[in-house]
Amino acid sequence: MKFNKKDLKTLTKIIASRRDVRGNNFINKEISSKKLKIILKSALNAPSVGYSQPWKFIIIDKNKKDEIFKHFTDSFEKSKKDFIDKPLYNKLKLEGIKESNINIAVYYKKSNSKVLGQTFMKRTGEYSVVCAILNMWLTARALNIGMGWVSILKPKKIDKILDVNRDKYKFIAYLCLGYTKEFYNEPELKKLKWNKKKSLKDSFLK
Ligand SMILES: Cc1cc2nc3c(=O)[nH]c(=O)nc-3n(C[C@H](O)[C@H](O)[C@H](O)COP(=O)(O)O)c2cc1C
């Protein structure tokens, strides 16, 4: 299959307009199971080291959501010590656990056998899971559904809440999905002047 300029334009537009969506922007509208399936299936097309496809998902139920939100609140408080010199941090809304319609925990399944490509770079399995997450993020955006990644969480605590065996699986991400009031045209943290956008020139090491 060959793509044309219009396809490239669409892809570029989707990539550029993907946003991390937080609780200030989710609306109370259900994602259909059909659309959720499209998003999850896009993860299955991600590249993975040795074609190991080591991703595992957990769709979070209401009770667990509440427990995880409670844990987030506690972790966020604790994280504030890292940003004492940046008072803006305290005011940021850095999750949408309750406001979003669907929460998904994403895990990496550790392999019991040797994986092609993972001999020296042990974390390539985890990188593969992140590739799957980006597919989901972009596909959600193409469906006009927002997604936010929440990482101010203690993996050990999340494993405990979700009753996941840490010897077999590693917590990678906590995702919040839902329809939005709007998609900002630039990252919220850029808008709030937390960080500036890097140029291509600045992105080279050498
Ligand atoms: C690995 C990872 C972890 C992240 N964790 C959080 C988080 O805990 N809370 C949050 O508000 N945003 C989180 N983000 C979203 C980033 O803040 C966001 O991607 C960045 O500010 C750029 O904005 P954009 O995604 O809207 O383009 C995370 C993003 C990544 C890739």
XYZ file of N, CA and C and ligand atoms in Angstrom:
649
model
N 0.840 -1.192 0.000
C 0.000 0.000 0.000
C 0.883 1.253 0.000
N 0.499 2.222 -0.844
C 1.257 3.475 -0.861
C 0.381 4.601 -0.337
N 0.969 5.445 0.487
C 0.204 6.580 1.003
C 0.457 7.806 0.138
N -0.468 8.746 0.203
C -0.285 9.983 -0.569
C -0.114 11.180 0.371
N 0.021 12.346 -0.241
C 0.291 13.574 0.536
C -0.820 13.861 1.529
N -2.037 13.536 1.116
C -3.192 13.798 1.998
C -3.094 12.925 3.252
N -2.674 11.675 3.052
C -2.520 10.768 4.204
C -1.469 11.318 5.166
N -0.357 11.771 4.600
C 0.729 12.310 5.434
C 0.249 13.531 6.213
N -0.527 14.344 5.489
C -1.050 15.562 6.130
C -1.954 15.193 7.316
N -2.779 14.195 7.116
C -3.690 13.770 8.190
C -2.891 13.225 9.369
N -1.907 12.371 9.067
C -1.092 11.791 10.146
C -0.375 12.892 10.932
N 0.214 13.829 10.201
C 0.948 14.924 10.838
C 0.009 15.741 11.726
N -1.202 15.941 11.222
C -2.192 16.722 11.981
C -2.595 15.990 13.272
N -2.779 14.692 13.169
C -3.169 13.913 14.359
C -2.028 13.936 15.381
N -0.810 13.748 14.911
C 0.339 13.753 15.837
C 0.458 15.113 16.528
N 0.325 16.183 15.721
C 0.519 17.530 16.291
C -0.624 17.927 17.221
N -1.798 17.363 17.017
C -2.921 17.808 17.854
C -3.254 16.816 18.977
N -2.437 15.793 19.130
C -2.598 14.913 20.310
C -2.237 15.707 21.549
N -3.036 15.588 22.577
C -2.763 16.315 23.816
C -2.875 15.380 24.997
N -2.196 15.710 26.084
C -2.436 15.043 27.346
C -3.658 15.732 27.957
N -4.713 14.970 28.154
C -5.958 15.566 28.661
C -6.107 15.266 30.146
N -6.491 16.298 30.889
C -6.597 16.171 32.346
C -8.023 16.472 32.798
N -8.228 16.386 34.104
C -9.585 16.497 34.655
C -10.316 17.792 34.360
N -9.572 18.861 34.075
C -10.205 20.139 33.775
C -10.836 20.149 32.381
N -10.596 19.079 31.628
C -11.059 19.092 30.245
C -11.935 17.905 29.841
N -12.030 16.886 30.699
C -12.896 15.757 30.355
C -14.360 16.128 30.564
N -15.230 15.556 29.736
C -16.674 15.752 29.949
C -17.321 14.405 30.268
N -18.527 14.483 30.825
C -19.234 13.285 31.247
C -19.972 12.656 30.047
N -19.249 11.894 29.255
C -19.849 11.236 28.089
C -19.166 9.888 27.919
N -19.966 8.875 27.694
C -19.409 7.520 27.631
C -18.696 7.222 26.313
N -17.631 6.482 26.425
C -16.945 5.984 25.219
C -17.612 4.646 24.891
N -18.036 4.457 23.652
C -18.700 3.191 23.308
C -17.682 2.051 23.340
N -18.184 0.840 23.547
C -17.261 -0.302 23.595
C -16.604 -0.492 22.233
N -17.317 -0.095 21.170
C -16.750 -0.217 19.812
C -15.503 0.676 19.678
N -15.630 1.915 20.188
C -14.492 2.848 20.074
C -13.348 2.422 20.992
N -13.707 1.926 22.170
C -12.659 1.459 23.085
C -11.873 0.308 22.439
N -12.600 -0.535 21.750
C -11.943 -1.669 21.090
C -10.988 -1.187 19.978
N -11.421 -0.165 19.248
C -10.557 0.388 18.188
C -9.250 0.895 18.822
N -9.391 1.578 19.958
C -8.208 2.132 20.637
C -7.298 0.999 21.121
N -7.892 0.015 21.760
C -7.077 -1.090 22.297
C -6.428 -1.893 21.163
N -7.188 -2.082 20.085
C -6.623 -2.860 18.970
C -5.467 -2.144 18.285
N -5.486 -0.797 18.360
C -4.370 -0.060 17.749
C -3.073 -0.361 18.502
N -3.203 -0.669 19.790
C -2.013 -1.018 20.586
C -1.381 -2.298 20.054
N -2.218 -3.186 19.578
C -1.711 -4.490 19.119
C -0.883 -4.381 17.844
N -0.976 -3.213 17.176
C -0.160 -3.012 15.966
C 1.163 -2.317 16.262
N 1.463 -2.134 17.528
C 2.719 -1.450 17.877
C 3.916 -2.356 17.603
N 5.058 -1.730 17.322
C 6.278 -2.542 17.214
C 6.642 -3.063 18.601
N 7.255 -4.235 18.651
C 7.693 -4.751 19.960
C 8.948 -5.584 19.764
N 9.819 -5.523 20.733
C 11.109 -6.212 20.624
C 10.858 -7.714 20.442
N 11.479 -8.281 19.400
C 11.308 -9.710 19.106
C 9.863 -10.105 18.867
N 9.052 -9.140 18.526
C 7.600 -9.336 18.339
C 6.992 -10.016 19.571
N 7.473 -9.548 20.725
C 7.054 -10.182 21.984
C 5.672 -9.717 22.462
N 5.242 -8.539 21.974
C 3.904 -8.000 22.320
C 3.630 -8.122 23.830
N 4.502 -7.523 24.644
C 4.445 -7.798 26.083
C 3.471 -6.929 26.883
N 2.496 -6.306 26.217
C 1.565 -5.412 26.913
C 0.406 -6.199 27.526
N -0.064 -5.689 28.650
C -1.242 -6.249 29.321
C -2.050 -5.077 29.862
N -3.355 -5.132 29.675
C -4.229 -4.029 30.093
C -5.159 -4.445 31.224
N -5.485 -3.482 32.065
C -6.548 -3.703 33.055
C -7.495 -2.507 32.967
N -8.753 -2.787 32.673
C -9.759 -1.711 32.689
C -10.211 -1.585 34.146
N -10.131 -0.371 34.643
C -10.339 -0.136 36.080
C -11.823 0.049 36.414
N -12.276 -0.662 37.445
C -13.686 -0.480 37.840
C -13.805 0.696 38.829
N -15.047 1.050 39.125
C -15.328 2.266 39.907
C -14.623 2.260 41.277
N -14.695 1.126 41.984
C -14.091 1.080 43.324
C -12.587 1.271 43.288
N -11.963 0.602 42.321
C -10.504 0.713 42.191
C -10.117 2.141 41.789
N -10.969 2.736 40.936
C -10.729 4.115 40.498
C -10.646 5.025 41.725
N -11.597 4.850 42.627
C -11.630 5.674 43.837
C -10.368 5.457 44.669
N -9.962 4.194 44.773
C -8.762 3.876 45.562
C -7.514 4.489 44.929
N -7.456 4.390 43.603
C -6.291 4.939 42.893
C -6.277 6.459 42.985
N -7.451 7.060 42.915
C -7.511 8.522 43.043
C -7.000 8.965 44.419
N -7.394 8.212 45.433
C -6.963 8.522 46.799
C -5.432 8.430 46.878
N -4.907 7.381 46.263
C -3.460 7.215 46.253
C -2.777 8.342 45.472
N -3.386 8.738 44.348
C -2.805 9.853 43.580
C -2.717 11.103 44.452
N -3.809 11.413 45.143
C -3.864 12.630 45.955
C -2.717 12.633 46.967
N -2.503 11.501 47.571
C -1.437 11.357 48.553
C -0.050 11.510 47.879
N 0.124 10.858 46.739
C 1.417 10.929 46.029
C 1.698 12.343 45.539
N 0.643 13.001 45.066
C 0.819 14.368 44.566
C 1.310 15.274 45.695
N 0.699 15.115 46.856
C 1.137 15.904 48.027
C 2.618 15.660 48.279
N 2.999 14.380 48.263
C 4.398 14.037 48.549
C 5.347 14.560 47.470
N 4.865 14.596 46.224
C 5.736 15.023 45.115
C 6.042 16.521 45.188
N 5.231 17.262 45.938
C 5.393 18.730 45.977
C 6.766 19.155 46.510
N 7.365 18.311 47.308
C 8.677 18.659 47.883
C 9.751 18.816 46.795
N 9.538 18.172 45.660
C 10.512 18.286 44.558
C 10.428 19.633 43.840
N 9.346 20.366 44.101
C 9.132 21.591 43.324
C 8.860 22.802 44.226
N 9.516 22.802 45.367
C 9.313 23.896 46.328
C 9.624 25.251 45.687
N 10.608 25.237 44.785
C 11.012 26.484 44.129
C 10.080 26.869 42.976
N 9.078 26.020 42.690
C 8.164 26.335 41.580
C 6.719 26.274 42.102
N 6.234 27.376 42.662
C 4.900 27.377 43.294
C 3.766 26.973 42.343
N 3.981 27.152 41.040
C 2.950 26.771 40.068
C 2.575 25.293 40.199
N 3.562 24.475 40.582
C 3.335 23.021 40.667
C 2.116 22.682 41.526
N 1.990 23.345 42.660
C 0.888 23.067 43.596
C -0.483 23.292 42.980
N -0.521 24.169 41.991
C -1.815 24.547 41.398
C -2.182 23.691 40.182
N -1.231 22.886 39.705
C -1.492 22.139 38.470
C -2.491 21.008 38.697
N -3.301 20.763 37.694
C -4.209 19.617 37.704
C -3.502 18.565 36.850
N -3.031 17.513 37.489
C -2.139 16.595 36.765
C -2.727 15.204 36.574
N -4.023 15.122 36.571
C -4.687 13.845 36.307
C -6.167 14.081 36.015
N -6.809 13.038 35.521
C -8.253 13.128 35.280
C -8.894 11.794 35.628
N -8.434 11.244 36.745
C -8.849 9.878 37.114
C -10.372 9.769 37.253
N -10.947 10.691 37.997
C -12.390 10.606 38.251
C -13.207 11.206 37.117
N -12.688 12.263 36.506
C -13.459 12.974 35.485
C -13.518 12.211 34.171
N -12.551 11.321 33.946
C -12.519 10.600 32.668
C -13.445 9.389 32.735
N -13.884 8.945 31.561
C -14.850 7.842 31.506
C -14.190 6.481 31.763
N -13.018 6.295 31.183
C -12.361 4.977 31.304
C -10.919 5.146 31.767
N -10.527 4.352 32.730
C -9.126 4.310 33.193
C -8.559 2.945 32.820
N -7.345 2.975 32.319
C -6.677 1.711 31.948
C -5.279 1.682 32.560
N -4.976 0.616 33.264
C -3.597 0.416 33.731
C -2.911 -0.447 32.692
N -1.684 -0.065 32.361
C -0.943 -0.833 31.357
C 0.287 -1.446 32.012
N 0.442 -2.731 31.784
C 1.536 -3.496 32.377
C 2.437 -4.095 31.306
N 3.666 -4.351 31.712
C 4.632 -5.098 30.888
C 4.698 -6.507 31.451
N 4.525 -7.501 30.581
C 4.616 -8.891 31.030
C 6.054 -9.364 30.863
N 6.699 -9.662 31.980
C 8.087 -10.136 31.918
C 8.108 -11.496 31.232
N 9.140 -11.719 30.431
C 9.177 -12.974 29.670
C 9.889 -14.088 30.443
N 9.384 -15.301 30.305
C 10.029 -16.455 30.954
C 11.158 -17.011 30.100
N 11.161 -16.630 28.809
C 12.217 -17.142 27.916
C 12.963 -15.965 27.295
N 14.039 -16.285 26.595
C 14.852 -15.233 25.973
C 14.073 -14.565 24.849
N 14.209 -13.254 24.770
C 13.489 -12.502 23.734
C 14.492 -11.949 22.736
N 14.228 -12.173 21.464
C 15.088 -11.655 20.396
C 15.218 -10.136 20.531
N 16.456 -9.659 20.640
C 16.663 -8.202 20.725
C 16.776 -7.680 22.142
N 16.477 -8.537 23.125
C 16.444 -8.051 24.506
C 17.660 -8.528 25.307
N 18.600 -9.166 24.626
C 19.750 -9.750 25.329
C 20.527 -8.711 26.127
N 20.823 -7.597 25.490
C 21.650 -6.583 26.163
C 20.843 -5.380 26.641
N 19.743 -5.126 25.961
C 18.919 -3.978 26.362
C 17.650 -4.517 27.009
N 17.768 -4.725 28.314
C 16.707 -5.425 29.053
C 15.377 -4.672 29.048
N 15.456 -3.360 28.909
C 14.215 -2.581 29.053
C 13.462 -2.387 27.740
N 13.962 -3.055 26.663
C 13.281 -2.884 25.366
C 11.842 -3.425 25.409
N 11.599 -4.370 26.297
C 10.219 -4.863 26.463
C 9.316 -3.749 26.961
N 9.832 -3.011 27.940
C 9.054 -1.885 28.476
C 8.873 -0.786 27.416
N 9.948 -0.572 26.624
C 9.822 0.439 25.553
C 8.701 0.020 24.584
N 8.593 -1.276 24.341
C 7.566 -1.776 23.412
C 6.169 -1.444 23.932
N 6.001 -1.558 25.231
C 4.692 -1.235 25.819
C 4.395 0.255 25.623
N 5.432 1.074 25.741
C 5.233 2.519 25.535
C 4.841 2.806 24.080
N 5.420 2.040 23.142
C 5.018 2.205 21.731
C 3.521 1.912 21.585
N 3.054 0.893 22.286
C 1.626 0.527 22.221
C 0.763 1.660 22.788
N 1.265 2.269 23.852
C 0.509 3.361 24.485
C 0.387 4.555 23.530
N 1.458 4.845 22.813
C 1.402 5.973 21.875
C 0.394 5.681 20.758
N 0.361 4.429 20.289
C -0.659 4.078 19.283
C -2.053 4.379 19.821
N -2.272 4.022 21.082
C -3.597 4.251 21.683
C -3.901 5.745 21.766
N -2.901 6.499 22.146
C -3.055 7.952 22.328
C -3.456 8.616 20.999
N -2.757 8.206 19.936
C -3.012 8.802 18.616
C -4.356 8.337 18.052
N -4.654 7.071 18.263
C -5.938 6.548 17.761
C -7.094 7.214 18.496
N -6.936 7.369 19.817
C -7.972 8.063 20.590
C -8.174 9.461 20.014
N -7.072 10.148 19.734
C -7.173 11.518 19.199
C -7.902 11.537 17.861
N -7.610 10.517 17.028
C -8.270 10.433 15.716
C -9.775 10.198 15.885
N -10.171 9.648 17.046
C -11.600 9.436 17.352
C -12.173 10.611 18.154
N -11.357 11.673 18.289
C -11.736 12.845 19.103
C -11.975 12.483 20.568
N -11.210 11.513 21.024
C -11.263 11.106 22.433
C -9.925 11.504 23.059
N -10.000 12.095 24.248
C -8.775 12.533 24.919
C -8.187 11.430 25.774
N -6.872 11.521 25.957
C -6.215 10.558 26.845
C -5.178 11.305 27.679
N -5.067 10.906 28.924
C -4.050 11.493 29.800
C -3.257 10.382 30.459
N -1.977 10.624 30.627
C -1.073 9.643 31.262
C -0.781 10.151 32.666
N -1.051 9.325 33.654
C -0.803 9.727 35.045
C 0.355 8.898 35.592
N 1.394 9.597 36.051
C 2.558 8.851 36.559
C 2.973 9.271 37.967
N 2.146 10.101 38.597
C 2.479 10.482 39.976
C 1.832 9.432 40.896
N 2.319 8.234 40.749
C 1.756 7.059 41.422
C 2.912 6.149 41.808
N 2.718 5.416 42.899
C 3.761 4.464 43.287
C 3.404 3.097 42.716
N 4.245 2.569 41.834
C 3.920 1.283 41.187
C 3.547 0.179 42.183
N 4.278 0.133 43.282
C 4.021 -0.912 44.273
C 2.581 -0.833 44.800
N 2.149 0.376 45.034
C 0.799 0.608 45.562
C -0.260 0.245 44.503
N 0.023 0.618 43.259
C -0.925 0.303 42.171
C -1.053 -1.219 42.027
N 0.087 -1.908 42.086
C 0.057 -3.381 41.997
C -0.803 -3.960 43.117
N -0.677 -3.377 44.289
C -1.419 -3.885 45.445
C -2.931 -3.647 45.241
N -3.265 -2.439 44.839
C -4.688 -2.129 44.629
C -5.281 -3.054 43.561
N -4.503 -3.269 42.502
C -5.029 -4.057 41.375
C -4.733 -5.555 41.502
N -4.086 -5.924 42.606
C -3.768 -7.326 42.882
C -2.981 -7.968 41.719
N -1.896 -7.297 41.360
C -1.044 -7.786 40.270
C 0.271 -8.311 40.849
N 0.712 -9.435 40.352
C 1.956 -10.065 40.805
C 3.174 -9.339 40.218
N 3.911 -8.672 41.096
C 5.075 -7.884 40.664
C 6.207 -8.715 40.076
N 6.245 -9.993 40.397
C 7.307 -10.839 39.844
C 7.075 -11.093 38.353
N 5.808 -11.033 37.967
C 5.469 -11.364 36.567
C 5.194 -10.147 35.696
N 4.734 -9.084 36.316
C 4.313 -7.915 35.533
C 4.883 -6.644 36.122
N 5.171 -5.679 35.242
C 5.671 -4.388 35.720
C 4.710 -3.280 35.289
N 4.357 -2.461 36.243
C 3.431 -1.355 35.959
C 4.134 -0.318 35.080
N 3.494 0.029 33.969
C 4.098 1.002 33.044
C 3.329 2.318 33.031
N 2.003 2.243 32.964
C 1.255 3.499 32.792
C -0.162 3.402 33.318
N -0.659 4.564 33.707
C -2.063 4.679 34.096
C -2.696 5.706 33.164
N -3.688 5.263 32.390
C -4.262 6.110 31.346
C -5.719 6.460 31.643
N -6.057 7.710 31.368
C -7.427 8.180 31.559
C -7.976 8.569 30.190
N -9.118 8.023 29.831
C -9.688 8.304 28.513
C -11.105 8.855 28.616
N -11.380 9.837 27.783
C -12.731 10.389 27.787
C -12.888 11.476 26.736
N -14.148 11.816 26.473
C -14.393 12.945 25.574
C -14.025 14.237 26.298
N -13.768 15.265 25.510
C -13.221 16.506 26.073
C -14.067 17.721 25.711
N -13.902 18.757 26.542
C -14.503 20.055 26.203
C -13.837 20.565 24.931
N -12.532 20.452 24.923
C -11.739 20.911 23.774
C -10.380 20.235 23.804
N -9.674 20.324 22.694
C -8.274 19.914 22.666
C -7.455 21.192 22.522
N -6.592 21.449 23.471
C -5.756 22.653 23.346
C -4.881 22.529 22.105
N -4.543 23.686 21.526
C -3.715 23.623 20.318
C -2.230 23.508 20.645
N -1.906 23.586 21.928
C -0.518 23.335 22.342
C -0.525 22.723 23.745
N 0.600 22.078 24.146
C 0.620 21.455 25.462
C 0.247 22.438 26.571
N -0.556 21.947 27.517
C -1.004 22.795 28.622
C 0.200 23.331 29.410
N 1.221 22.481 29.576
C 2.398 22.916 30.350
C 3.208 23.973 29.598
N 3.020 24.036 28.289
C 3.662 25.111 27.513
C 2.852 26.394 27.713
N 1.532 26.240 27.584
C 0.627 27.383 27.798
C 0.893 28.042 29.152
N 1.114 27.193 30.179
C 1.305 27.700 31.544
C 2.746 28.123 31.817
N 3.571 28.053 30.759
C 4.983 28.453 30.812
C 5.809 27.596 31.775
N 5.417 26.337 31.927
C 6.205 25.408 32.756
C 7.499 25.056 32.018
N 7.354 24.816 30.724
C 8.496 24.530 29.850
C 8.247 25.105 28.467
N 9.362 25.342 27.754
C 9.228 25.851 26.379
C 9.314 24.691 25.402
N 8.834 24.892 24.192
C 8.981 23.847 23.171
C 10.405 23.849 22.651
N 10.989 22.662 22.493
C 12.357 22.575 21.971
C 12.328 22.616 20.450
N 13.343 23.236 19.880
C 13.452 23.261 18.427
C 14.120 21.968 17.978
N 14.090 21.724 16.701
C 14.761 20.535 16.162
C 16.257 20.625 16.456
N 16.799 21.837 16.322
C 18.225 22.051 16.575
C 18.580 21.664 18.014
N 17.742 22.062 18.947
C 17.991 21.751 20.371
C 17.843 20.271 20.677
N 17.264 19.537 19.752
C 16.985 18.130 20.029
C 18.118 17.210 19.600
N 19.164 17.794 18.997
C 20.333 16.994 18.636
C 21.315 16.938 19.792
N 21.853 15.743 20.071
C 22.911 15.621 21.072
C 24.220 16.104 20.461
N 24.444 15.723 19.221
C 25.651 16.160 18.486
C 25.294 16.563 17.078
C 5.638 8.988 30.486
C 4.712 10.146 30.668
C 4.205 10.425 31.936
C 3.343 11.503 32.129
N 2.815 11.750 33.372
C 1.948 12.757 33.546
C 1.332 12.996 34.813
O 1.544 12.296 35.801
N 0.472 14.028 34.918
C 0.192 14.853 33.855
O -0.595 15.769 34.024
N 0.759 14.653 32.650
C 1.609 13.629 32.475
N 2.160 13.408 31.237
C 1.790 14.277 30.121
C 2.859 15.320 29.820
O 2.856 16.310 30.797
C 2.544 15.900 28.441
O 2.670 14.889 27.493
C 3.446 17.079 28.065
O 3.250 18.139 28.944
C 3.209 17.542 26.643
O 1.855 17.871 26.450
P 0.946 17.164 25.368
O 0.972 15.674 25.641
O -0.423 17.747 25.557
O 1.517 17.466 24.031
C 3.002 12.329 31.023
C 3.515 12.038 29.768
C 4.348 10.960 29.578
C 4.870 10.660 28.194
